[in-house]
């Protein structure tokens, strides 16, 4: 019930109580008229007054309004999070989270919920175009659903079926529930463990990013799938500086998990340029870890680098010969370690004369034995046999070399020249 009165009503009130009574079909009020512009309202039930509704007042002109509450900035019972930096870790109700991301792990039932904010994930220099498109599609769907129309018999005719139009990487298996403001993304275990680091970067007001050798490849992969240019630049700057002989195996293994061709190619280039400077223990670790195709590309690039140095006269003949001999030892050790993985074609490519014109005497004997085991062509005079026989004949006194037992019982060649 709305009560209106004017100053005349106030001046005409009688009875000494300075009150104005009004009633409706189910309720009655007594208006206590004061000296100021506002008037209190007391609700009446029968003849007894109930508790005053102090938040109801009459302003000038007699319109019943809500009375403003006083704000105490010294209040201790404020449960808001206004003094904290906004983050996905806040209570979703207090932080007014408006979207939920569920991260699941490939091949596992494990999952984790992240209560996020669309404006943080989809707006600004650290935005994700993937999430921006997801949220835009959610709004588009609501717009389509709002255009339902009544058909001839009075029923509701649904709008056309809404098709997702997101440009999502094929490696992301996702599901979006626009009605519940929720999306689900399936990731590799390493990427799932790294997803909180990505969110921390988006929420950070200082662009802080906790990046390490262990999570750099996962962040690089996530930045590509979620279309985050700023994050991708930061991660690329990190791994180009961080990749070293100590971290190479980690970057190689992780780039294989995420099929990251950029990091894999960079690791190949780095390995080819620095493999002759790596200590023997480090070389053995690398050779044990990498697959035949990776090592074949490394060996080919080593040959190209040596050929370039020869053409430009950067090294002396002794230095060039030493590098080729060293490369032949590396190929012999690798082939011996991975003999069960190498096909005849791979072995022929590894020992091609284009990048292996000369052999170290120890390597020659091992490679000739491996050729018989892998290629099964004992009666054929191959290019490798010609080079091997030539070097063994020339250095027959050194042709008997010691076989060391350094890697769990596997036979390997001593790398010392």
mmCIF file of C-alpha atoms in Angstrom, residues 46-225:
data_model
loop_
_atom_site.group_PDB
_atom_site.id
_atom_site.type_symbol
_atom_site.label_atom_id
_atom_site.label_comp_id
_atom_site.label_asym_id
_atom_site.label_seq_id
_atom_site.Cartn_x
_atom_site.Cartn_y
_atom_site.Cartn_z
ATOM 1 C CA UNK A 46 -5.319 -4.521 15.423
ATOM 2 C CA UNK A 47 -4.964 -1.984 18.232
ATOM 3 C CA UNK A 48 -1.351 -2.901 19.054
ATOM 4 C CA UNK A 49 1.689 -1.429 17.312
ATOM 5 C CA UNK A 50 4.317 -3.863 16.138
ATOM 6 C CA UNK A 51 8.069 -3.123 15.838
ATOM 7 C CA UNK A 52 8.681 0.060 13.855
ATOM 8 C CA UNK A 53 9.756 -0.511 10.281
ATOM 9 C CA UNK A 54 12.595 1.915 10.556
ATOM 10 C CA UNK A 55 13.682 1.453 6.967
ATOM 11 C CA UNK A 56 10.390 2.882 5.650
ATOM 12 C CA UNK A 57 10.167 6.659 5.484
ATOM 13 C CA UNK A 58 8.214 9.413 3.819
ATOM 14 C CA UNK A 59 10.233 11.969 1.932
ATOM 15 C CA UNK A 60 9.075 15.362 0.837
ATOM 16 C CA UNK A 61 6.020 15.082 -1.316
ATOM 17 C CA UNK A 62 4.726 12.219 0.807
ATOM 18 C CA UNK A 63 6.098 9.239 -1.187
ATOM 19 C CA UNK A 64 6.862 6.193 0.930
ATOM 20 C CA UNK A 65 10.537 5.322 0.360
ATOM 21 C CA UNK A 66 13.281 3.085 1.740
ATOM 22 C CA UNK A 67 15.406 4.872 4.301
ATOM 23 C CA UNK A 68 19.136 4.882 3.559
ATOM 24 C CA UNK A 69 21.271 2.815 5.896
ATOM 25 C CA UNK A 70 24.310 4.429 7.465
ATOM 26 C CA UNK A 71 27.628 2.923 6.208
ATOM 27 C CA UNK A 72 30.208 2.369 8.902
ATOM 28 C CA UNK A 73 33.660 2.065 7.339
ATOM 29 C CA UNK A 74 34.996 0.849 10.672
ATOM 30 C CA UNK A 75 32.695 -2.157 10.766
ATOM 31 C CA UNK A 76 34.392 -5.408 11.798
ATOM 32 C CA UNK A 77 31.707 -7.750 10.512
ATOM 33 C CA UNK A 78 32.387 -7.108 6.805
ATOM 34 C CA UNK A 79 32.845 -10.528 5.141
ATOM 35 C CA UNK A 80 33.665 -9.163 1.692
ATOM 36 C CA UNK A 81 36.959 -9.812 -0.097
ATOM 37 C CA UNK A 82 37.450 -6.241 -1.221
ATOM 38 C CA UNK A 83 40.745 -5.996 0.676
ATOM 39 C CA UNK A 84 42.173 -9.068 -1.080
ATOM 40 C CA UNK A 85 43.477 -9.347 -4.616
ATOM 41 C CA UNK A 86 40.974 -11.109 -6.838
ATOM 42 C CA UNK A 87 42.017 -14.669 -7.626
ATOM 43 C CA UNK A 88 40.477 -17.961 -8.667
ATOM 44 C CA UNK A 89 41.388 -19.268 -5.201
ATOM 45 C CA UNK A 90 38.825 -16.999 -3.498
ATOM 46 C CA UNK A 91 35.491 -18.283 -2.279
ATOM 47 C CA UNK A 92 33.420 -18.352 -5.487
ATOM 48 C CA UNK A 93 30.392 -16.791 -3.772
ATOM 49 C CA UNK A 94 32.318 -13.923 -2.243
ATOM 50 C CA UNK A 95 34.365 -13.272 -5.392
ATOM 51 C CA UNK A 96 31.250 -13.437 -7.606
ATOM 52 C CA UNK A 97 32.732 -16.144 -9.809
ATOM 53 C CA UNK A 98 30.692 -16.465 -12.989
ATOM 54 C CA UNK A 99 32.264 -19.495 -14.699
ATOM 55 C CA UNK A 100 33.632 -22.907 -13.689
ATOM 56 C CA UNK A 101 36.407 -24.742 -15.531
ATOM 57 C CA UNK A 102 36.733 -28.450 -14.871
ATOM 58 C CA UNK A 103 40.144 -29.917 -15.746
ATOM 59 C CA UNK A 104 40.248 -33.672 -16.264
ATOM 60 C CA UNK A 105 43.317 -35.853 -16.849
ATOM 61 C CA UNK A 106 43.618 -38.061 -19.918
ATOM 62 C CA UNK A 107 43.259 -41.722 -19.055
ATOM 63 C CA UNK A 108 42.170 -40.951 -15.492
ATOM 64 C CA UNK A 109 39.034 -40.180 -13.537
ATOM 65 C CA UNK A 110 40.802 -37.380 -11.655
ATOM 66 C CA UNK A 111 39.445 -33.865 -12.091
ATOM 67 C CA UNK A 112 39.620 -30.431 -10.471
ATOM 68 C CA UNK A 113 37.261 -27.461 -10.463
ATOM 69 C CA UNK A 114 38.424 -23.871 -10.943
ATOM 70 C CA UNK A 115 35.951 -21.071 -10.145
ATOM 71 C CA UNK A 116 37.032 -18.231 -12.410
ATOM 72 C CA UNK A 117 35.860 -14.881 -13.723
ATOM 73 C CA UNK A 118 35.070 -14.372 -17.373
ATOM 74 C CA UNK A 119 36.361 -10.819 -17.461
ATOM 75 C CA UNK A 120 39.792 -11.953 -16.244
ATOM 76 C CA UNK A 121 40.133 -14.895 -18.629
ATOM 77 C CA UNK A 122 38.722 -13.221 -21.732
ATOM 78 C CA UNK A 123 39.619 -9.506 -21.525
ATOM 79 C CA UNK A 124 42.889 -7.615 -21.513
ATOM 80 C CA UNK A 125 46.474 -8.216 -22.659
ATOM 81 C CA UNK A 126 46.635 -11.628 -20.945
ATOM 82 C CA UNK A 127 43.315 -12.827 -22.339
ATOM 83 C CA UNK A 128 42.641 -16.268 -23.749
ATOM 84 C CA UNK A 129 40.937 -16.115 -27.139
ATOM 85 C CA UNK A 130 39.721 -19.665 -26.540
ATOM 86 C CA UNK A 131 37.777 -18.625 -23.439
ATOM 87 C CA UNK A 132 36.672 -15.368 -25.061
ATOM 88 C CA UNK A 133 35.079 -17.374 -27.872
ATOM 89 C CA UNK A 134 33.569 -19.822 -25.404
ATOM 90 C CA UNK A 135 31.936 -17.037 -23.390
ATOM 91 C CA UNK A 136 30.747 -15.252 -26.526
ATOM 92 C CA UNK A 137 29.084 -18.436 -27.708
ATOM 93 C CA UNK A 138 27.354 -18.707 -24.345
ATOM 94 C CA UNK A 139 25.872 -15.229 -24.815
ATOM 95 C CA UNK A 140 24.938 -16.038 -28.399
ATOM 96 C CA UNK A 141 23.102 -19.154 -27.281
ATOM 97 C CA UNK A 142 21.143 -17.180 -24.687
ATOM 98 C CA UNK A 143 20.225 -14.681 -27.405
ATOM 99 C CA UNK A 144 18.954 -17.487 -29.649
ATOM 100 C CA UNK A 145 16.996 -19.089 -26.816
ATOM 101 C CA UNK A 146 15.396 -15.720 -26.104
ATOM 102 C CA UNK A 147 13.956 -15.662 -29.623
ATOM 103 C CA UNK A 148 11.570 -18.573 -29.079
ATOM 104 C CA UNK A 149 8.146 -17.953 -30.526
ATOM 105 C CA UNK A 150 4.658 -19.230 -29.898
ATOM 106 C CA UNK A 151 3.325 -21.533 -32.620
ATOM 107 C CA UNK A 152 -0.212 -21.680 -33.990
ATOM 108 C CA UNK A 153 -1.536 -24.005 -31.274
ATOM 109 C CA UNK A 154 -0.164 -21.958 -28.440
ATOM 110 C CA UNK A 155 2.875 -24.096 -27.684
ATOM 111 C CA UNK A 156 6.512 -23.027 -27.643
ATOM 112 C CA UNK A 157 8.450 -23.571 -30.829
ATOM 113 C CA UNK A 158 12.170 -23.981 -29.984
ATOM 114 C CA UNK A 159 14.748 -21.979 -31.847
ATOM 115 C CA UNK A 160 17.101 -23.555 -34.340
ATOM 116 C CA UNK A 161 19.690 -25.921 -32.915
ATOM 117 C CA UNK A 162 22.678 -23.981 -31.676
ATOM 118 C CA UNK A 163 25.953 -25.103 -33.188
ATOM 119 C CA UNK A 164 29.293 -24.513 -31.467
ATOM 120 C CA UNK A 165 31.617 -22.439 -33.628
ATOM 121 C CA UNK A 166 34.738 -22.348 -31.448
ATOM 122 C CA UNK A 167 38.104 -22.778 -33.110
ATOM 123 C CA UNK A 168 39.504 -25.337 -30.665
ATOM 124 C CA UNK A 169 42.749 -27.235 -31.041
ATOM 125 C CA UNK A 170 42.063 -30.907 -31.879
ATOM 126 C CA UNK A 171 44.234 -31.947 -28.925
ATOM 127 C CA UNK A 172 41.766 -30.314 -26.506
ATOM 128 C CA UNK A 173 38.784 -32.507 -25.738
ATOM 129 C CA UNK A 174 36.283 -30.136 -24.185
ATOM 130 C CA UNK A 175 32.629 -29.822 -23.251
ATOM 131 C CA UNK A 176 30.747 -26.596 -22.625
ATOM 132 C CA UNK A 177 27.522 -26.335 -20.634
ATOM 133 C CA UNK A 178 26.255 -22.815 -21.280
ATOM 134 C CA UNK A 179 23.249 -23.248 -19.001
ATOM 135 C CA UNK A 180 25.486 -23.949 -15.997
ATOM 136 C CA UNK A 181 28.293 -21.579 -17.040
ATOM 137 C CA UNK A 182 30.749 -24.445 -17.002
ATOM 138 C CA UNK A 183 33.317 -25.964 -19.344
ATOM 139 C CA UNK A 184 35.393 -29.125 -19.145
ATOM 140 C CA UNK A 185 38.830 -29.589 -20.705
ATOM 141 C CA UNK A 186 40.821 -32.810 -20.844
ATOM 142 C CA UNK A 187 44.591 -32.422 -20.559
ATOM 143 C CA UNK A 188 47.738 -34.451 -20.135
ATOM 144 C CA UNK A 189 48.726 -34.924 -16.489
ATOM 145 C CA UNK A 190 51.606 -32.450 -16.731
ATOM 146 C CA UNK A 191 49.381 -29.785 -18.320
ATOM 147 C CA UNK A 192 46.643 -30.381 -15.728
ATOM 148 C CA UNK A 193 49.202 -29.868 -12.942
ATOM 149 C CA UNK A 194 50.396 -26.665 -14.642
ATOM 150 C CA UNK A 195 46.956 -25.111 -15.270
ATOM 151 C CA UNK A 196 46.923 -23.270 -11.882
ATOM 152 C CA UNK A 197 50.195 -21.556 -12.871
ATOM 153 C CA UNK A 198 48.481 -20.270 -16.017
ATOM 154 C CA UNK A 199 45.533 -18.920 -14.015
ATOM 155 C CA UNK A 200 47.864 -17.258 -11.491
ATOM 156 C CA UNK A 201 49.525 -15.442 -14.393
ATOM 157 C CA UNK A 202 46.181 -14.194 -15.726
ATOM 158 C CA UNK A 203 45.057 -12.965 -12.299
ATOM 159 C CA UNK A 204 48.406 -11.447 -11.298
ATOM 160 C CA UNK A 205 48.462 -7.656 -11.337
ATOM 161 C CA UNK A 206 52.271 -7.749 -11.678
ATOM 162 C CA UNK A 207 52.409 -10.282 -14.539
ATOM 163 C CA UNK A 208 54.130 -12.806 -12.298
ATOM 164 C CA UNK A 209 54.746 -16.203 -13.882
ATOM 165 C CA UNK A 210 56.180 -19.170 -11.977
ATOM 166 C CA UNK A 211 57.914 -20.879 -14.883
ATOM 167 C CA UNK A 212 60.504 -23.649 -14.541
ATOM 168 C CA UNK A 213 62.187 -26.251 -16.716
ATOM 169 C CA UNK A 214 59.592 -28.768 -15.541
ATOM 170 C CA UNK A 215 56.502 -26.752 -16.555
ATOM 171 C CA UNK A 216 57.790 -24.643 -19.471
ATOM 172 C CA UNK A 217 56.749 -27.077 -22.217
ATOM 173 C CA UNK A 218 53.318 -27.604 -20.634
ATOM 174 C CA UNK A 219 52.795 -23.828 -20.439
ATOM 175 C CA UNK A 220 53.906 -23.466 -24.050
ATOM 176 C CA UNK A 221 51.385 -26.098 -25.086
ATOM 177 C CA UNK A 222 48.567 -24.574 -23.006
ATOM 178 C CA UNK A 223 49.275 -21.083 -24.343
ATOM 179 C CA UNK A 224 48.847 -22.405 -27.863
ATOM 180 C CA UNK A 225 45.675 -24.383 -27.216
#
